[in-house]
Coordinates of C-alpha atoms in Angstrom, one line a residue:
Chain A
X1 CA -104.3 -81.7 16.0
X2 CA -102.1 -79.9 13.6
X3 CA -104.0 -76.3 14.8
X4 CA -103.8 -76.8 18.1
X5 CA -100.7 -74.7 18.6
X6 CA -102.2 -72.1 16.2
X7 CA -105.0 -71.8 19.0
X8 CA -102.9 -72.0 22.1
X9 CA -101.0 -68.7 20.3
X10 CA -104.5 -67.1 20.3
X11 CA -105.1 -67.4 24.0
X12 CA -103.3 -64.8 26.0
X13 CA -102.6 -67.0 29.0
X14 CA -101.2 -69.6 27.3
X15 CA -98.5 -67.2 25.8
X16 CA -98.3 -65.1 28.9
X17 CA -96.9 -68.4 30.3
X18 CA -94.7 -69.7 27.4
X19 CA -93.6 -66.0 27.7
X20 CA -92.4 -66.2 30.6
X21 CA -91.1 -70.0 30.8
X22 CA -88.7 -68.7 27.8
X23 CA -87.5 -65.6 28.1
X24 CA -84.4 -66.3 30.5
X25 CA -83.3 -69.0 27.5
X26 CA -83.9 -66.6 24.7
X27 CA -82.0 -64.1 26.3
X28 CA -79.2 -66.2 28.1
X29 CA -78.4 -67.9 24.4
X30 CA -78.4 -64.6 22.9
X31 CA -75.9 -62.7 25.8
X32 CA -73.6 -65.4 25.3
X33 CA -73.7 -65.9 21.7
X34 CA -72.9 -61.4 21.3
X35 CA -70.1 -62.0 24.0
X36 CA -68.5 -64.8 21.4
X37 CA -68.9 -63.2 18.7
X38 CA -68.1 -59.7 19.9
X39 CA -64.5 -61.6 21.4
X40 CA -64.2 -63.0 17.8
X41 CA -64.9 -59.8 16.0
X42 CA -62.7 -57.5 17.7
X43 CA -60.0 -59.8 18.5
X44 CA -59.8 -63.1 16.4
X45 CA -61.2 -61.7 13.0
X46 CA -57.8 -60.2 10.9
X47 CA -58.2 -56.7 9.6
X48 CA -59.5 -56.1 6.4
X49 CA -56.8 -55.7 3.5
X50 CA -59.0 -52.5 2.5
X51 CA -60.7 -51.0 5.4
X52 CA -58.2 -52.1 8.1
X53 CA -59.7 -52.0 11.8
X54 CA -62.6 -49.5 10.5
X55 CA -64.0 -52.5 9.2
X56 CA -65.1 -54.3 12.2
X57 CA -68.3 -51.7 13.0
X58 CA -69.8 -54.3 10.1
X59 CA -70.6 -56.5 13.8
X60 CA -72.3 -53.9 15.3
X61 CA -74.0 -51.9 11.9
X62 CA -75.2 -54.9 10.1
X63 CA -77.2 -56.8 12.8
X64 CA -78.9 -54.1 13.5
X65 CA -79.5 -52.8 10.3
X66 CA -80.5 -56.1 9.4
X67 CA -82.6 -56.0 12.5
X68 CA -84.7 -52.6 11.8
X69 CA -86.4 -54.3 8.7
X70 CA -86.3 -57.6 10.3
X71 CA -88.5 -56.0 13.0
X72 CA -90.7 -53.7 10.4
X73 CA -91.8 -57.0 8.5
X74 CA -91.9 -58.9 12.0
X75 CA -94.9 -56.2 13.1
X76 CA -96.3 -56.2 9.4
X77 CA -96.8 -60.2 9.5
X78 CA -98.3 -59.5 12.9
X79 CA -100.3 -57.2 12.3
X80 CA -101.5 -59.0 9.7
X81 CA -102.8 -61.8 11.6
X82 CA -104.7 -59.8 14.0
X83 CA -106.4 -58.0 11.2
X84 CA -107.4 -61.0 9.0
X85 CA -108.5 -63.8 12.2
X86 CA -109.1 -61.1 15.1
X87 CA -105.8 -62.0 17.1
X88 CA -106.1 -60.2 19.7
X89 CA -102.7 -61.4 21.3
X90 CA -101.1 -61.1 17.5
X91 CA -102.3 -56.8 17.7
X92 CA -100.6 -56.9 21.0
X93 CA -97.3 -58.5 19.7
X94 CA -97.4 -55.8 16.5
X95 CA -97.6 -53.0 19.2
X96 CA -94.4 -54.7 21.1
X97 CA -92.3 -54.8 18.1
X98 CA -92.7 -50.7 16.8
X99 CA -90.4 -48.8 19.5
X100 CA -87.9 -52.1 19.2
X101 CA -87.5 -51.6 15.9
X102 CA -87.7 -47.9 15.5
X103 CA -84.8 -48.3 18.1
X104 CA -82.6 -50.5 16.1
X105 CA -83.0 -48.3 12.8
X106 CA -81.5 -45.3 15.3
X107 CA -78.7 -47.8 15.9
X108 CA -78.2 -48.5 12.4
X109 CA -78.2 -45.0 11.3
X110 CA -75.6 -44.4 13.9
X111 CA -73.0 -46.7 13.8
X112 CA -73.0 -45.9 10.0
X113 CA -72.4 -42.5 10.4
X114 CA -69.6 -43.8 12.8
X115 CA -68.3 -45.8 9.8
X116 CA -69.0 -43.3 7.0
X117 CA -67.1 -40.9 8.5
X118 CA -63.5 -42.6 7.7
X119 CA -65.0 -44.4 4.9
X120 CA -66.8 -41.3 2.7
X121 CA -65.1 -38.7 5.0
X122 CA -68.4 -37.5 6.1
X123 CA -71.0 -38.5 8.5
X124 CA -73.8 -38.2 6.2
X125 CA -74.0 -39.0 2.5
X126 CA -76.9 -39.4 0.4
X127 CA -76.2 -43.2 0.4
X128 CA -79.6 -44.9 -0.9
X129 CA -79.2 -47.7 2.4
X130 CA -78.5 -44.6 5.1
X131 CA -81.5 -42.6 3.0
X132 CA -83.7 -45.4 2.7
X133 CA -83.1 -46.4 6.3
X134 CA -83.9 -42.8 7.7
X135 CA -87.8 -43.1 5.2
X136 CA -87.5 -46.2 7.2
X137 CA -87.3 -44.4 10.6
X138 CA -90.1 -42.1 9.5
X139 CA -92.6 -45.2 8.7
X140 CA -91.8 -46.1 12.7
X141 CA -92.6 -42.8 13.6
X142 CA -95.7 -42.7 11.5
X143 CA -96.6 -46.3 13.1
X144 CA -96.3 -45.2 16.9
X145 CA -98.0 -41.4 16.2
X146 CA -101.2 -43.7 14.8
X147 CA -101.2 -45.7 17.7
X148 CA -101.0 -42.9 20.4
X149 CA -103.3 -40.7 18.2
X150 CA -106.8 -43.2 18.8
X151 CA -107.7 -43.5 22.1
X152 CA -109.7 -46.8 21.5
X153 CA -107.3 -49.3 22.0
X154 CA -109.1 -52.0 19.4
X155 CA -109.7 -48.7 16.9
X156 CA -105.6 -48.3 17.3
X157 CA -104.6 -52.1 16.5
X158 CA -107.1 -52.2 13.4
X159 CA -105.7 -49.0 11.9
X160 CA -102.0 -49.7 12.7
X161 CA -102.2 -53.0 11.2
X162 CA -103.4 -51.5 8.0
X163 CA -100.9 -48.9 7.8
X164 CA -98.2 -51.6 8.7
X165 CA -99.1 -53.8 6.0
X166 CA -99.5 -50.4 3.8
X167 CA -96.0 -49.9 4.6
X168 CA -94.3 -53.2 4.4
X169 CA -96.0 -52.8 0.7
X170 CA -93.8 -49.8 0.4
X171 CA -90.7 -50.4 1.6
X172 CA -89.1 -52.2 -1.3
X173 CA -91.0 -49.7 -3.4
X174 CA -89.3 -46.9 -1.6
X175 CA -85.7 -49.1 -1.6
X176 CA -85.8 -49.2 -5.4
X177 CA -87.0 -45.2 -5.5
X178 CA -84.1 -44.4 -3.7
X179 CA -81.5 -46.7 -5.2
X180 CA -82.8 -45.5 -8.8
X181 CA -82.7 -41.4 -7.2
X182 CA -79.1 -42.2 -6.1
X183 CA -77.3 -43.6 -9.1
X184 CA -78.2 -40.4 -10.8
X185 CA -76.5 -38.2 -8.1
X186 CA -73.9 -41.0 -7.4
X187 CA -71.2 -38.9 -5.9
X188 CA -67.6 -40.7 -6.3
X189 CA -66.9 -42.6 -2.6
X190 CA -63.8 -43.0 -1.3
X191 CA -63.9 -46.5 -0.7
X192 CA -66.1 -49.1 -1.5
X193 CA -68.5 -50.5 1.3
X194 CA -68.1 -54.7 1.3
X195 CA -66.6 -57.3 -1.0
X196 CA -67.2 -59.8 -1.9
X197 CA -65.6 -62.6 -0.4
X198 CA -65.0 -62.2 3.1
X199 CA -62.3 -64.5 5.0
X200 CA -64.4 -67.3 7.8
X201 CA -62.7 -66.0 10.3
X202 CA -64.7 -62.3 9.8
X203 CA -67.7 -64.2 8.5
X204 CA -68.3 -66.6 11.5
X205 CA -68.5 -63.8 14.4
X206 CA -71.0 -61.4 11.7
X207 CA -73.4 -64.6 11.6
X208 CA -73.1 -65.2 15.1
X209 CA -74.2 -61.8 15.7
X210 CA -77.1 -62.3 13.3
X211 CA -78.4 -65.0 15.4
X212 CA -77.5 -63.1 18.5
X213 CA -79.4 -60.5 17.6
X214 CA -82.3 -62.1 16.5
X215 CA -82.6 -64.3 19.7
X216 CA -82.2 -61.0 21.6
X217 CA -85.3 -59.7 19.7
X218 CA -87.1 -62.5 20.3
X219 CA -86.5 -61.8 24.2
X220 CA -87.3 -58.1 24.1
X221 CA -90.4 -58.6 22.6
X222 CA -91.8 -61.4 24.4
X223 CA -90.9 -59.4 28.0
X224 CA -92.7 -55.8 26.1
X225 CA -96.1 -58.8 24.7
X226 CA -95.9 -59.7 28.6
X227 CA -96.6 -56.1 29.4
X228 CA -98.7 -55.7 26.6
X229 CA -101.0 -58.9 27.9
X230 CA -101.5 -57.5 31.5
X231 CA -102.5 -53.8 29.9
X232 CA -105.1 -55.2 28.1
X233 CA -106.6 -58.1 29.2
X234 CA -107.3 -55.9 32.2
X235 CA -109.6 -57.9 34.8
X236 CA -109.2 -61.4 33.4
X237 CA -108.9 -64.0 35.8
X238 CA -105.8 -64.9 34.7
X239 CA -103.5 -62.2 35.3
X240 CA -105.0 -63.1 39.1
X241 CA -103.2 -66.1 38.7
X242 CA -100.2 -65.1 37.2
X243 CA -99.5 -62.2 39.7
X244 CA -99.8 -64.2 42.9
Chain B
X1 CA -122.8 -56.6 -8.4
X2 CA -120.4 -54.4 -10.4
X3 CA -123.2 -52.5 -12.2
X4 CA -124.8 -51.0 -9.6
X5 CA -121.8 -50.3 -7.6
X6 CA -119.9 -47.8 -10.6
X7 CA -123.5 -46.1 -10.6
X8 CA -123.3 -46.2 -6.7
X9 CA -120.0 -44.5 -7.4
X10 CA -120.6 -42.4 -9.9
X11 CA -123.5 -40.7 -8.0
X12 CA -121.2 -40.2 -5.2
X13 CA -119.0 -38.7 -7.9
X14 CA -121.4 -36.3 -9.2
X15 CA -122.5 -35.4 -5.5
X16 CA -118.9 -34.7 -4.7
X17 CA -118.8 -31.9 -7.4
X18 CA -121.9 -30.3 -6.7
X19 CA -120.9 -29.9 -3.2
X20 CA -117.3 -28.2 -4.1
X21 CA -119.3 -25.7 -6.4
X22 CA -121.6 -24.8 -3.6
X23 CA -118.6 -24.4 -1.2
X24 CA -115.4 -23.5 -3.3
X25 CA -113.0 -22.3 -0.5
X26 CA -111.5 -26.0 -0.3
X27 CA -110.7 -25.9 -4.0
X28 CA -109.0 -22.4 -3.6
X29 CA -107.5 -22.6 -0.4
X30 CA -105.1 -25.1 -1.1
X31 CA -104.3 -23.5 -4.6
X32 CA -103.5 -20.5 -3.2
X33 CA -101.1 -22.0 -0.5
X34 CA -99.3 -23.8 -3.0
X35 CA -98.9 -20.2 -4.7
X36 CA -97.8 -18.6 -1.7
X37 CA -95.1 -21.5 -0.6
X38 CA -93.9 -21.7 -4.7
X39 CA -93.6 -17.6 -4.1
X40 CA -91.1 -17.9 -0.5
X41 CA -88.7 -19.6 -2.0
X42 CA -87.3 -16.9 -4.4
X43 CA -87.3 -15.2 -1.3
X44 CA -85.7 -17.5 1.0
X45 CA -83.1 -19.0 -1.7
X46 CA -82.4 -16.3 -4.5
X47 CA -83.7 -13.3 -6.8
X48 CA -81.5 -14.7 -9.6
X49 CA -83.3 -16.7 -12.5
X50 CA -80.9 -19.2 -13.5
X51 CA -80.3 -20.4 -9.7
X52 CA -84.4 -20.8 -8.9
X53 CA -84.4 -22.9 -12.2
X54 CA -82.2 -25.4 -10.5
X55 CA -83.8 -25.5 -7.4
X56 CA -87.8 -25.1 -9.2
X57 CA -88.3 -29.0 -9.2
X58 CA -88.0 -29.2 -5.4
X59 CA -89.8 -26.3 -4.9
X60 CA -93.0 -26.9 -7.2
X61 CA -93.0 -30.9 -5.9
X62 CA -92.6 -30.0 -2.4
X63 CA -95.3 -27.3 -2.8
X64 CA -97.6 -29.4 -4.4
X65 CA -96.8 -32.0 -1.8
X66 CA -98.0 -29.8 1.2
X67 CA -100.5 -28.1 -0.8
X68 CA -102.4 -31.7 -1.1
X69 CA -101.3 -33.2 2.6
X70 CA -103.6 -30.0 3.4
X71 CA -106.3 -30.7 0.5
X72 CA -106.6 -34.2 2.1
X73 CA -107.8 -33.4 5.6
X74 CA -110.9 -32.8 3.8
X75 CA -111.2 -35.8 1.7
X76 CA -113.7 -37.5 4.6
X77 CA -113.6 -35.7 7.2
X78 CA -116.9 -33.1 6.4
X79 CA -118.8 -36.9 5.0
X80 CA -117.5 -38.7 8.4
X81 CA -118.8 -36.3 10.8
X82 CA -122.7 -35.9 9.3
X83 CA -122.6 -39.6 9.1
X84 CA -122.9 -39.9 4.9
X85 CA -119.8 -42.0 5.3
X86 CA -121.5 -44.2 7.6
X87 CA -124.2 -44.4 5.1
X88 CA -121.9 -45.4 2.4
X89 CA -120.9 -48.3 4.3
X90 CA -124.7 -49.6 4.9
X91 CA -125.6 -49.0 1.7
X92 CA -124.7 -52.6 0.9
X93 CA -122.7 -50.9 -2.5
X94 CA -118.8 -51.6 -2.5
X95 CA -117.4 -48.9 -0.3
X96 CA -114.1 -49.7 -2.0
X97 CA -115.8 -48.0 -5.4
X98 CA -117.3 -45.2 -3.9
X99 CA -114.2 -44.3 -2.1
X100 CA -112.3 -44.6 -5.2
X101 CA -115.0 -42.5 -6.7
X102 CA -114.4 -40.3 -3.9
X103 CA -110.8 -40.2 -4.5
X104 CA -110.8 -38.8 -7.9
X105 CA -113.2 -36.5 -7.5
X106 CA -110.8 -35.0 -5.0
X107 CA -107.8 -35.0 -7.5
X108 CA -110.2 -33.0 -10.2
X109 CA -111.0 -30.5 -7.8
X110 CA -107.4 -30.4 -6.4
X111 CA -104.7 -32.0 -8.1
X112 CA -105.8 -31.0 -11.2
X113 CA -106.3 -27.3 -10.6
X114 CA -102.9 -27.4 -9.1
X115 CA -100.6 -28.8 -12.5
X116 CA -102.8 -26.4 -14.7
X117 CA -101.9 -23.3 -12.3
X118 CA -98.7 -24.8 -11.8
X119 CA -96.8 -22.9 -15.3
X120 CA -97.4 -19.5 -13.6
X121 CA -95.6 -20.8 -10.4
X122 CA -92.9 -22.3 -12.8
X123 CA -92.4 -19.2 -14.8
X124 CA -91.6 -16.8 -11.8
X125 CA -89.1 -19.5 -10.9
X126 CA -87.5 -19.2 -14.3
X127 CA -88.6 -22.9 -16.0
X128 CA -88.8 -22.0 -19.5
X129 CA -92.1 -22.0 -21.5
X130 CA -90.9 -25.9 -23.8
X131 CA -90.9 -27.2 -20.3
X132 CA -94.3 -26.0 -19.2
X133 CA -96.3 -29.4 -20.9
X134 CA -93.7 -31.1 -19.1
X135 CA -94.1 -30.0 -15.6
X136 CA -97.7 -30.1 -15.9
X137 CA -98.1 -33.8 -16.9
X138 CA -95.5 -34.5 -14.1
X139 CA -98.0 -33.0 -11.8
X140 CA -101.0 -34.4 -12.8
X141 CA -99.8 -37.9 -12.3
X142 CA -97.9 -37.3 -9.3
X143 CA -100.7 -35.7 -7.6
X144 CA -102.7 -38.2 -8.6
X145 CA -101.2 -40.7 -7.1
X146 CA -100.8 -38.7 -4.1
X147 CA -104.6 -38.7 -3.7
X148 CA -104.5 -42.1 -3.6
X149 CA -101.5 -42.8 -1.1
X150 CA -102.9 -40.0 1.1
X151 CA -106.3 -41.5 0.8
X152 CA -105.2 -44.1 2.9
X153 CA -104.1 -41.8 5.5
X154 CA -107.1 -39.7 5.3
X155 CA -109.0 -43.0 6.3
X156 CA -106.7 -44.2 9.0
X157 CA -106.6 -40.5 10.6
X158 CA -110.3 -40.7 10.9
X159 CA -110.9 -41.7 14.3
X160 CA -107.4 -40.2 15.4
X161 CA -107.1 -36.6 17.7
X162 CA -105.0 -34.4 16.2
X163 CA -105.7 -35.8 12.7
X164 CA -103.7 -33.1 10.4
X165 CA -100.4 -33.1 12.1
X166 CA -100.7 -37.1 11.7
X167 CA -101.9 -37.7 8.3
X168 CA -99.1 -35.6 7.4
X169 CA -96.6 -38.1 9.5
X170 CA -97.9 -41.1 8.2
X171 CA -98.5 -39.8 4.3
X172 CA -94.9 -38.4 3.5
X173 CA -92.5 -41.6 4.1
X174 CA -95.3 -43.3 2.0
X175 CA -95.0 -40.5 -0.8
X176 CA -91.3 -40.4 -1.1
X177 CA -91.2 -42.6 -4.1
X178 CA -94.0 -40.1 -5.9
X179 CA -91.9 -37.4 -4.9
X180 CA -88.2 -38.7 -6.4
X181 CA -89.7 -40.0 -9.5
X182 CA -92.1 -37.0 -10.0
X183 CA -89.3 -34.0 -9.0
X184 CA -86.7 -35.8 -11.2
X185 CA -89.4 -36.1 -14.3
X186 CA -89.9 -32.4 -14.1
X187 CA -86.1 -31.9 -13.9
X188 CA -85.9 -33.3 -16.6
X189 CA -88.6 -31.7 -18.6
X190 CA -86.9 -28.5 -17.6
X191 CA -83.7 -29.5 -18.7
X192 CA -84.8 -30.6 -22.3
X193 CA -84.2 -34.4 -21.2
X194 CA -85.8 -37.7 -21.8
X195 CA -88.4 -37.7 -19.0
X196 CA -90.3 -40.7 -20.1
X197 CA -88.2 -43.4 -17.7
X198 CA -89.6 -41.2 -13.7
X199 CA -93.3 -40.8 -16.2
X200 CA -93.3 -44.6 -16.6
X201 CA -92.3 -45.4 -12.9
X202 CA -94.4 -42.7 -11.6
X203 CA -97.6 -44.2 -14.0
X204 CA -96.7 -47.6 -12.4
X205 CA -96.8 -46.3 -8.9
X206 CA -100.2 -44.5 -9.8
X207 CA -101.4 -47.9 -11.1
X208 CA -100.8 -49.9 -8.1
X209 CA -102.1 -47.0 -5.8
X210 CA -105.0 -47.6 -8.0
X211 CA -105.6 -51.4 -7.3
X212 CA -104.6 -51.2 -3.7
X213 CA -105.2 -47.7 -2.0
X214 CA -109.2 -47.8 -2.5
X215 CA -109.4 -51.4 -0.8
X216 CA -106.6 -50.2 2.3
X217 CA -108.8 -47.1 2.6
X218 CA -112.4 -49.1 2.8
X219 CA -110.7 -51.3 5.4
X220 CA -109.7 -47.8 7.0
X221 CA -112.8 -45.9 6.8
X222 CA -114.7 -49.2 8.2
X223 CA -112.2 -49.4 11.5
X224 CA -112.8 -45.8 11.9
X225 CA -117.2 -46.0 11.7
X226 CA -116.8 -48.9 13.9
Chain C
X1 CA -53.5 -53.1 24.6
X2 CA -53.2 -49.8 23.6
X3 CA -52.8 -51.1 20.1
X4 CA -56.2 -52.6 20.7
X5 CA -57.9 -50.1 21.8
X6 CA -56.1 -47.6 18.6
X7 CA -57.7 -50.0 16.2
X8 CA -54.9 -48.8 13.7
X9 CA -56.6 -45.2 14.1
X10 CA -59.9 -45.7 13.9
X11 CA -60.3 -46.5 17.8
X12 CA -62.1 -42.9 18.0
X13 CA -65.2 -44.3 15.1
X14 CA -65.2 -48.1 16.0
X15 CA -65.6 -47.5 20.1
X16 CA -68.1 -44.9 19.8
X17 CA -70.1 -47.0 17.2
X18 CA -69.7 -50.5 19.5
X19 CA -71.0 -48.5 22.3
X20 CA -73.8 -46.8 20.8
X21 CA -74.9 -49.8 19.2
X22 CA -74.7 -52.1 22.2
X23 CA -76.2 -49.1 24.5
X24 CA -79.4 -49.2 22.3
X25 CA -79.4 -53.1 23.3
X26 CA -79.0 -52.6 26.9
X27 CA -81.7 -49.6 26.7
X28 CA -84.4 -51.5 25.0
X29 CA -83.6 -54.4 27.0
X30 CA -84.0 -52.0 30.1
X31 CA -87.0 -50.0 28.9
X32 CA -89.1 -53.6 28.2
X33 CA -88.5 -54.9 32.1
X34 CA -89.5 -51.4 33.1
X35 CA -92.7 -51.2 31.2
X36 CA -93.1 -55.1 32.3
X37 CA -93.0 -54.2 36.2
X38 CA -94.8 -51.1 35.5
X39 CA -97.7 -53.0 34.0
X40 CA -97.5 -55.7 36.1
X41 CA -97.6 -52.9 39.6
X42 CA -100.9 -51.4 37.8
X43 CA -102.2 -54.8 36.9
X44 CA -101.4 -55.6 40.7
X45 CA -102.9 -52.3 42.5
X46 CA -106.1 -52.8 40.0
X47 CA -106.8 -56.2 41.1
X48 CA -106.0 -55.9 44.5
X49 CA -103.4 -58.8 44.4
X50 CA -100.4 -58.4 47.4
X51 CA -97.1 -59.8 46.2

């Protein structure tokens, strides 16, 4: 009894349906809950004592920074799966979550440009968390150019999965690389990014983003598995169904 | 079980390096590019002796970086196409050993080669002769755990199109670790420092890449024969 | 509201980043529905379902 739902995740229908049955939810939670705590970011939160206003791209830079390696360990796991019980829906939910998260690590990498500029007075340092994020970028990349490089689509979710789980191996390995590269070259900042403490009134919109942002994940990918299903599971008798 | 899968791999070993001394041109050719891309940066950057020093860490690591990205291509592709891969994998022995085996004997005909020519690149770009025993030990353990990241991405590339221009997209983000610890070590040996803190981390790296890049690249080689 | 919008100076860095990073949201929101309908037209044409 207790597998059951471990099976029912195994059979495409079944998650084509509870795909589709939940996506509105996911995503109306999610629009509402970013609309809050966008309102109580710009407009309720105070200004920080330090950064002033500039402060407040911390509700737009940390969720999806948060959300780039949220979404890399997301596909890893995934991936995973399929590799070690033949999942064939869990290859098709690794291949949804690549051009998400390679998306999100663009965001990141942009809004903290946007913020290093009046913080370091550039647009780029050699910040480990900016550097590491850009390596992070280039594992996407990597991902995606594997994928569209084998033509055989089962070929192309056996050797992405092993160089996602390669690369989830990596990434703190490359996080402490970089940290350790950077506190050699540590070039004096102008102001410090964070505190420590951080007043409720900021912290309650950041969170509510976090779980804004994560139910807005879930949506995405669940509408790109959708797509993924109907590609591949081309003349089943159950995308028949569904489609009429 | 173990026995007769080190002989298994040592007699892939020993096949490996009877074949490079019957067809040397993939031991050169990459040699000779990493000469030729060590000798474009005095002429890109500067004539002046004390300004390549600064700048020689980057250049030899980067050079020895591309220099083995283009070694790799070859590391399975010549035994994938006339099916001895394929062969391996039947064979019933642990592909994972004979990979491995594979693996090293790449890095002695490639790697290695590379950190022992590597002082005469380094002395055109000014690193003094104390630093030479330096940069080549840096090399030799970086490089070797390059062979073993990009081992990974020579198996993975095998049933790709286009497989040079992606083993080189999916090796580098993975290498970036060899490179900082490795280019800093040699900085280090050049400036007279203490380089053993990057040797240590690079050994460790190298260690892990030991235990976990043959068994990734089995699992790669096998998706690829499927 | 102008005050609001001058964010104490750093309008021009937090309005570009809010927009950027909420545009990425909208995009990959938009890009998943379009690959959806895309696959589910193919899907349609291939099995010769009508709407």
């Amino acid at each position: 009894m207790a597998w059951t739902w471990f099976h029912r995740l195994a059979s495409p229908p079944h998650v084509y349906a509870f795909a589709r049955r939940w996506t509105p939810w996911f995503g109306g939670v999610s629009a509402v809950a970013m609309c809050v705590a966008l309102y109580g970011g710009l407009v309720l939160a105070p200004e920080d004592y330090q950064q002033k206003d500039a402060f407040r791209m911390v509700y737009v830079h940390a969720p999806t920074a948060w959300l780039s390696l949220m979404v890399y360990t997301t596909m890893a796991v995934a991936a995973a799966v399929g590799l070690i019980w033949r999942m064939k829906v869990a290859h098709a939910a690794a291949a949804s979550c690549a051009p998400i998260g390679a998306w999100f690590t663009v965001a990141a990498l942009g809004t903290g440009m946007l913020w290093g500029k009046p913080m370091w007075g550039a647009y780029w340092v050699w910040d480990p968390r900016l550097t590491a994020e850009l390596v992070l970028l280039f594992l996407y990349f990597g991902y995606m150019g594997l994928r569209a490089g084998i033509e055989d689509p089962v070929k192309a979710d056996k050797a992405s999965a092993v160089l996602a789980v390669v690369g989830v191996i990596n990434v703190p390995i490359i996080k402490f690389s970089v940290e350790w590269w950077n506190s050699l070259h540590q070039t004096p900042t102008v102001m410090q990014m964070g505190k420590p403490k951080m007043d409720f009134d900021m912290l309650w919109p950041l969170l509510l983003m976090f779980v804004a942002f994560a139910l807005y994940f879930v949506t995405v990918m669940l509408i790109r598995l959708r797509a993924e299903l109907l590609r591949r599971e081309r003349n089943a008798s159950w995308i028949r169904e569904v489609l009429t | 079980m173990k026995a007769t899968s080190l002989v298994a791999a040592g007699l892939v070993a020993v096949r490996d390096l009877r074949l490079a001394f019957r067809k040397p041109s993939q031991v050169i050719q990459p040699l000779m590019f990493f000469m030729i891309v060590a000798t474009l940066f005095p002429l890109t950057l500067t004539p002046e002796m004390s300004r390549l020093r600064d700048a020689a860490p980057g250049v030899l690591w980067i050079g020895a970086l591309l220099s083995s990205l283009l070694a790799l291509e070859f590391l399975f592709r010549d035994d994938a196409v006339d099916g001895t891969l394929e062969q391996f994998a039947l064979s019933g022995q642990s592909l994972t050993w004979m990979l491995f085996a594979k693996t090293c004997t790449h890095w002695l005909l490639t790697g290695l080669p590379l950190a022992l020519s590597a002082p005469i690149a380094a002395a055109a770009l000014g690193v003094p002769m104390e630093a030479m025993v330096g940069v080549v030990a840096s090399l030799m353990l970086g490089s070797f755990a390059m062979s073993l990241v990009g081992a990974i991405g020579a198996g993975l590339t095998l049933g790709a199109r286009r497989g040079g221009v992606l083993l080189s997209l999916l090796t580098l983000p993975l290498a970036v670790p060899i490179l900082i610890f490795g280019a800093r070590a040699t900085q280090l040996a050049i400036s007279g420092g203490d380089m053993a803190p990057p040797m240590y981390l690079l050994g460790a790296i190298a260690v892990l890449g030991v235990t976990l890049a043959p068994l990734a690249a089995a699992a790669a080689v096998r998706i690829g024969l499927e | 509201m102008n005050e609001f919008l001058d964010m104490g100076g750093y309008g021009k860095y937090v309005w570009p980043s809010f927009v950027l990073g909420f545009g990425i949201v909208v995009l990959n929101l938009v890009l998943a529905l379009n690959s959806l309908a895309r696959a589910k037209h193919e899907a349609r044409r291939r099995l010769g379902v009508s709407q």
